[in-house]
Amino acid sequence: QQRAAGGVLPAGGQFAYQMHYTPFGKEVVSAEQIGLYFYKDGEKPDLIMRENALVDQFITIPPNDGAHKEIAYFQFPKDAILHTAVVHAHYRGTYSKLEVIDPARKREPILNVPFYDFNWQRMYEFDKPIPIKAGSKVVATYIYDNSKRNPANPNPNEQVVWGDQSFEEMFYTSLRYRWVDETVAKQTNYDQLLLQTRLMGMMDDNLDDKLQKAELRGQFAQLAAGPGAFELADANKDGGIDQPELEKVLAMMQQRRRNQRPAPAAAATPANKP
């Protein structure tokens, strides 16, 4: 018997949606609508559908590169069932695929989009929902064409990074899934566990569950460039920063930001009246 699944919106909660518009020379009226369907008491879902975006905000696409590759992954902490995927890039995105690597390192492709087109944004619903074993990685690969051979390319001579604007780029795969042993009556913290490894998945290009110095991006690469900084973070001296070590680095960075905040101004003491 099929059981209904739905997203959780607690009492007092909120939801939002985001629209992307591109000017094309004339004024128009936006015509989006949202449909809300309310269940009767005896029809409420007893399963929870979760959704999270597998992203890589560190993407850097060199100028005049016709086949630049970026990868990122989610590592699932518990058994899950994957239902849908949405592939999203901008004008330089040309190809995307999604794979599952199970704990035994068996690799299985589950989605291929060989001719990605920014003008067509699709949700792919798997004919049969895909079981994801605890410890598995769901890996997304994107190929970008930042060359003059790409007729949609805004400018092949620019280095392109992550950004909301269409002339920038994105690496964004939205996944809808449910945790096998989660119900409305028995909700879990598994999404929090999943998102704890998101940063590792953005930078761990060789999929070995730790970050070598060459894999670090952005502020992490800047920090590691300091004398002895990478060696200090690599507490077990195995040549890479693993998840527990990365969490310690993040905690240190957060503490440093707190220490750098200006102290609140002291309240003025009222002058004594004569």
GROMACS .gro file of C-alpha atoms in nm:
model
  274
    1GLN     CA    1   0.000   0.000   0.000
    2GLN     CA    2   0.141   0.340  -0.105
    3ARG     CA    3   0.186   0.589   0.179
    4ALA     CA    4   0.169   0.964   0.132
    5ALA     CA    5   0.473   1.185   0.196
    6GLY     CA    6   0.483   1.561   0.241
    7GLY     CA    7   0.704   1.844   0.357
    8VAL     CA    8   0.681   1.965   0.715
    9LEU     CA    9   0.561   2.320   0.782
   10PRO     CA   10   0.516   2.360   1.160
   11ALA     CA   11   0.264   2.595   1.313
   12GLY     CA   12   0.404   2.946   1.298
   13GLY     CA   13   0.655   2.844   1.030
   14GLN     CA   14   0.720   3.024   0.703
   15PHE     CA   15   0.808   2.940   0.346
   16ALA     CA   16   0.948   3.153   0.065
   17TYR     CA   17   1.015   3.119  -0.303
   18GLN     CA   18   1.262   3.294  -0.531
   19MET     CA   19   1.211   3.401  -0.891
   20HIS     CA   20   1.489   3.492  -1.137
   21TYR     CA   21   1.406   3.755  -1.398
   22THR     CA   22   1.612   3.868  -1.698
   23PRO     CA   23   1.527   4.201  -1.867
   24PHE     CA   24   1.434   4.184  -2.234
   25GLY     CA   25   1.338   4.538  -2.322
   26LYS     CA   26   0.979   4.583  -2.216
   27GLU     CA   27   0.765   4.599  -1.903
   28VAL     CA   28   0.562   4.290  -1.815
   29VAL     CA   29   0.357   4.168  -1.520
   30SER     CA   30   0.476   3.866  -1.324
   31ALA     CA   31   0.203   3.601  -1.317
   32GLU     CA   32   0.329   3.336  -1.073
   33GLN     CA   33   0.079   3.159  -0.852
   34ILE     CA   34   0.108   2.927  -0.554
   35GLY     CA   35  -0.146   2.653  -0.495
   36LEU     CA   36  -0.205   2.529  -0.140
   37TYR     CA   37  -0.397   2.206  -0.084
   38PHE     CA   38  -0.513   2.127   0.268
   39TYR     CA   39  -0.549   1.767   0.384
   40LYS     CA   40  -0.843   1.653   0.585
   41ASP     CA   41  -0.761   1.509   0.927
   42GLY     CA   42  -0.785   1.149   0.811
   43GLU     CA   43  -0.568   1.208   0.502
   44LYS     CA   44  -0.257   1.366   0.646
   45PRO     CA   45   0.076   1.215   0.526
   46ASP     CA   46   0.262   1.003   0.774
   47LEU     CA   47   0.598   1.023   0.591
   48ILE     CA   48   0.822   1.328   0.545
   49MET     CA   49   0.974   1.437   0.213
   50ARG     CA   50   1.299   1.627   0.263
   51GLU     CA   51   1.475   1.855   0.015
   52ASN     CA   52   1.828   1.995   0.012
   53ALA     CA   53   2.052   2.148  -0.252
   54LEU     CA   54   2.385   1.990  -0.341
   55VAL     CA   55   2.596   2.294  -0.431
   56ASP     CA   56   2.955   2.400  -0.487
   57GLN     CA   57   2.996   2.771  -0.416
   58PHE     CA   58   3.370   2.751  -0.477
   59ILE     CA   59   3.345   2.695  -0.854
   60THR     CA   60   3.605   2.888  -1.055
   61ILE     CA   61   3.590   2.854  -1.434
   62PRO     CA   62   3.900   2.978  -1.623
   63PRO     CA   63   3.861   3.198  -1.930
   64ASN     CA   64   3.850   3.023  -2.269
   65ASP     CA   65   3.812   2.678  -2.111
   66GLY     CA   66   3.576   2.469  -2.321
   67ALA     CA   67   3.536   2.175  -2.082
   68HIS     CA   68   3.588   2.279  -1.721
   69LYS     CA   69   3.487   2.015  -1.465
   70GLU     CA   70   3.357   2.065  -1.110
   71ILE     CA   71   3.228   1.803  -0.864
   72ALA     CA   72   3.061   1.799  -0.523
   73TYR     CA   73   2.877   1.546  -0.311
   74PHE     CA   74   2.647   1.479  -0.020
   75GLN     CA   75   2.737   1.194   0.215
   76PHE     CA   76   2.420   1.040   0.354
   77PRO     CA   77   2.453   0.952   0.724
   78LYS     CA   78   2.147   0.722   0.729
   79ASP     CA   79   1.949   0.507   0.486
   80ALA     CA   80   1.740   0.721   0.251
   81ILE     CA   81   1.525   0.695  -0.061
   82LEU     CA   82   1.594   0.944  -0.341
   83HIS     CA   83   1.288   1.058  -0.539
   84THR     CA   84   1.383   1.354  -0.762
   85ALA     CA   85   1.671   1.573  -0.880
   86VAL     CA   86   1.684   1.921  -1.035
   87VAL     CA   87   1.997   2.016  -1.232
   88HIS     CA   88   2.077   2.389  -1.246
   89ALA     CA   89   2.359   2.590  -1.400
   90HIS     CA   90   2.367   2.906  -1.614
   91TYR     CA   91   2.476   2.983  -1.972
   92ARG     CA   92   2.810   2.804  -1.952
   93GLY     CA   93   2.668   2.479  -1.814
   94THR     CA   94   2.671   2.208  -2.081
   95TYR     CA   95   2.660   1.872  -1.902
   96SER     CA   96   2.567   1.725  -1.565
   97LYS     CA   97   2.548   1.379  -1.416
   98LEU     CA   98   2.456   1.232  -1.081
   99GLU     CA   99   2.611   0.917  -0.935
  100VAL     CA  100   2.583   0.713  -0.618
  101ILE     CA  101   2.897   0.569  -0.459
  102ASP     CA  102   2.802   0.317  -0.190
  103PRO     CA  103   3.017   0.234   0.117
  104ALA     CA  104   3.180  -0.052  -0.077
  105ARG     CA  105   3.291   0.208  -0.340
  106LYS     CA  106   3.054   0.069  -0.603
  107ARG     CA  107   2.968   0.353  -0.842
  108GLU     CA  108   2.630   0.379  -1.015
  109PRO     CA  109   2.516   0.659  -1.249
  110ILE     CA  110   2.154   0.756  -1.185
  111LEU     CA  111   2.109   1.069  -1.400
  112ASN     CA  112   2.277   1.201  -1.714
  113VAL     CA  113   2.197   1.539  -1.871
  114PRO     CA  114   2.438   1.548  -2.170
  115PHE     CA  115   2.296   1.863  -2.336
  116TYR     CA  116   2.205   2.095  -2.052
  117ASP     CA  117   2.013   2.404  -2.166
  118PHE     CA  118   1.965   2.701  -1.933
  119ASN     CA  119   1.633   2.777  -2.101
  120TRP     CA  120   1.482   2.450  -1.980
  121GLN     CA  121   1.472   2.387  -1.605
  122ARG     CA  122   1.342   2.039  -1.529
  123MET     CA  123   1.278   1.824  -1.226
  124TYR     CA  124   1.371   1.463  -1.296
  125GLU     CA  125   1.155   1.214  -1.110
  126PHE     CA  126   1.304   0.866  -1.092
  127ASP     CA  127   1.077   0.596  -1.231
  128LYS     CA  128   1.165   0.388  -0.926
  129PRO     CA  129   1.285   0.577  -0.617
  130ILE     CA  130   1.652   0.500  -0.554
  131PRO     CA  131   1.762   0.351  -0.218
  132ILE     CA  132   2.067   0.525  -0.072
  133LYS     CA  133   2.262   0.324   0.187
  134ALA     CA  134   2.399   0.498   0.494
  135GLY     CA  135   2.754   0.614   0.421
  136SER     CA  136   2.692   0.653   0.047
  137LYS     CA  137   2.792   0.960  -0.149
  138VAL     CA  138   2.558   1.121  -0.402
  139VAL     CA  139   2.804   1.288  -0.639
  140ALA     CA  140   2.721   1.561  -0.891
  141THR     CA  141   2.952   1.644  -1.182
  142TYR     CA  142   2.916   1.954  -1.398
  143ILE     CA  143   3.097   2.051  -1.718
  144TYR     CA  144   3.112   2.418  -1.822
  145ASP     CA  145   3.198   2.560  -2.166
  146ASN     CA  146   3.355   2.901  -2.116
  147SER     CA  147   3.487   2.922  -2.472
  148LYS     CA  148   3.381   3.110  -2.783
  149ARG     CA  149   3.241   2.780  -2.919
  150ASN     CA  150   2.953   2.825  -2.674
  151PRO     CA  151   2.709   3.061  -2.852
  152ALA     CA  152   2.531   3.141  -2.523
  153ASN     CA  153   2.852   3.243  -2.345
  154PRO     CA  154   2.830   3.606  -2.225
  155ASN     CA  155   3.208   3.650  -2.232
  156PRO     CA  156   3.465   3.371  -2.287
  157ASN     CA  157   3.753   3.595  -2.176
  158GLU     CA  158   3.637   3.624  -1.815
  159GLN     CA  159   3.706   3.397  -1.518
  160VAL     CA  160   3.364   3.294  -1.387
  161VAL     CA  161   3.270   3.225  -1.026
  162TRP     CA  162   2.954   3.139  -0.833
  163GLY     CA  163   2.682   3.404  -0.845
  164ASP     CA  164   2.308   3.466  -0.876
  165GLN     CA  165   2.335   3.661  -1.200
  166SER     CA  166   2.303   3.469  -1.526
  167PHE     CA  167   2.643   3.594  -1.649
  168GLU     CA  168   2.791   3.426  -1.339
  169GLU     CA  169   2.758   3.050  -1.276
  170MET     CA  170   2.602   2.798  -1.045
  171PHE     CA  171   2.653   2.437  -0.944
  172TYR     CA  172   2.317   2.345  -0.797
  173THR     CA  173   2.141   2.008  -0.777
  174SER     CA  174   1.825   2.000  -0.568
  175LEU     CA  175   1.745   1.657  -0.425
  176ARG     CA  176   1.415   1.537  -0.281
  177TYR     CA  177   1.442   1.230  -0.059
  178ARG     CA  178   1.310   1.077   0.258
  179TRP     CA  179   1.485   0.905   0.545
  180VAL     CA  180   1.385   0.539   0.566
  181ASP     CA  181   1.308   0.533   0.937
  182GLU     CA  182   1.157   0.882   0.967
  183THR     CA  183   0.786   0.948   1.005
  184VAL     CA  184   0.578   1.248   1.106
  185ALA     CA  185   0.543   1.092   1.450
  186LYS     CA  186   0.917   1.011   1.471
  187GLN     CA  187   1.115   1.300   1.324
  188THR     CA  188   1.495   1.293   1.314
  189ASN     CA  189   1.798   1.524   1.301
  190TYR     CA  190   1.936   1.343   0.995
  191ASP     CA  191   1.920   1.654   0.775
  192GLN     CA  192   2.153   1.831   1.019
  193LEU     CA  193   2.396   1.539   1.001
  194LEU     CA  194   2.381   1.549   0.621
  195LEU     CA  195   2.452   1.921   0.602
  196GLN     CA  196   2.749   1.894   0.839
  197THR     CA  197   2.942   1.727   0.555
  198ARG     CA  198   2.832   1.971   0.280
  199LEU     CA  199   3.151   2.179   0.300
  200MET     CA  200   3.370   1.869   0.277
  201GLY     CA  201   3.172   1.761  -0.030
  202MET     CA  202   3.232   2.096  -0.201
  203MET     CA  203   3.611   2.070  -0.182
  204ASP     CA  204   3.696   1.696  -0.167
  205ASP     CA  205   3.750   1.652  -0.541
  206ASN     CA  206   3.923   1.313  -0.516
  207LEU     CA  207   3.644   1.174  -0.294
  208ASP     CA  208   3.879   1.039  -0.024
  209ASP     CA  209   3.693   1.198   0.272
  210LYS     CA  210   3.967   1.446   0.353
  211LEU     CA  211   4.104   1.769   0.214
  212GLN     CA  212   4.455   1.790   0.079
  213LYS     CA  213   4.611   2.136   0.070
  214ALA     CA  214   4.560   2.169  -0.306
  215GLU     CA  215   4.186   2.104  -0.266
  216LEU     CA  216   4.121   2.392  -0.027
  217ARG     CA  217   3.926   2.684  -0.173
  218GLY     CA  218   3.846   3.043  -0.082
  219GLN     CA  219   3.920   3.152   0.274
  220PHE     CA  220   4.032   2.800   0.364
  221ALA     CA  221   4.309   2.815   0.103
  222GLN     CA  222   4.410   3.158   0.238
  223LEU     CA  223   4.426   3.025   0.593
  224ALA     CA  224   4.628   2.721   0.487
  225ALA     CA  225   4.881   2.944   0.310
  226GLY     CA  226   5.004   3.073   0.646
  227PRO     CA  227   5.321   2.914   0.791
  228GLY     CA  228   5.236   2.582   0.954
  229ALA     CA  229   4.860   2.644   0.937
  230PHE     CA  230   4.771   2.335   0.733
  231GLU     CA  231   4.997   2.113   0.944
  232LEU     CA  232   4.829   2.246   1.259
  233ALA     CA  233   4.481   2.165   1.123
  234ASP     CA  234   4.595   1.815   1.019
  235ALA     CA  235   4.609   1.692   1.378
  236ASN     CA  236   4.660   1.324   1.295
  237LYS     CA  237   4.934   1.405   1.040
  238ASP     CA  238   4.789   1.188   0.762
  239GLY     CA  239   4.832   1.457   0.493
  240GLY     CA  240   4.470   1.569   0.485
  241ILE     CA  241   4.201   1.743   0.690
  242ASP     CA  242   3.920   1.499   0.774
  243GLN     CA  243   3.568   1.586   0.887
  244PRO     CA  244   3.640   1.612   1.264
  245GLU     CA  245   3.949   1.824   1.192
  246LEU     CA  246   3.749   2.046   0.956
  247GLU     CA  247   3.485   2.100   1.225
  248LYS     CA  248   3.759   2.216   1.464
  249VAL     CA  249   3.884   2.463   1.201
  250LEU     CA  250   3.530   2.596   1.154
  251ALA     CA  251   3.485   2.637   1.530
  252MET     CA  252   3.815   2.826   1.548
  253MET     CA  253   3.710   3.058   1.263
  254GLN     CA  254   3.374   3.127   1.428
  255GLN     CA  255   3.545   3.208   1.756
  256ARG     CA  256   3.786   3.441   1.577
  257ARG     CA  257   3.497   3.626   1.412
  258ARG     CA  258   3.325   3.665   1.749
  259ASN     CA  259   3.643   3.807   1.900
  260GLN     CA  260   3.675   4.059   1.617
  261ARG     CA  261   3.327   4.203   1.663
  262PRO     CA  262   3.333   4.551   1.820
  263ALA     CA  263   3.220   4.562   2.180
  264PRO     CA  264   2.879   4.722   2.234
  265ALA     CA  265   2.896   5.085   2.338
  266ALA     CA  266   2.858   5.139   2.710
  267ALA     CA  267   2.536   5.306   2.820
  268ALA     CA  268   2.581   5.672   2.907
  269THR     CA  269   2.558   5.748   3.279
  270PRO     CA  270   2.302   6.022   3.347
  271ALA     CA  271   2.459   6.335   3.492
  272ASN     CA  272   2.362   6.416   3.851
  273LYS     CA  273   2.119   6.703   3.878
  274PRO     CA  274   2.235   6.989   4.099
   0.00000   0.00000   0.00000
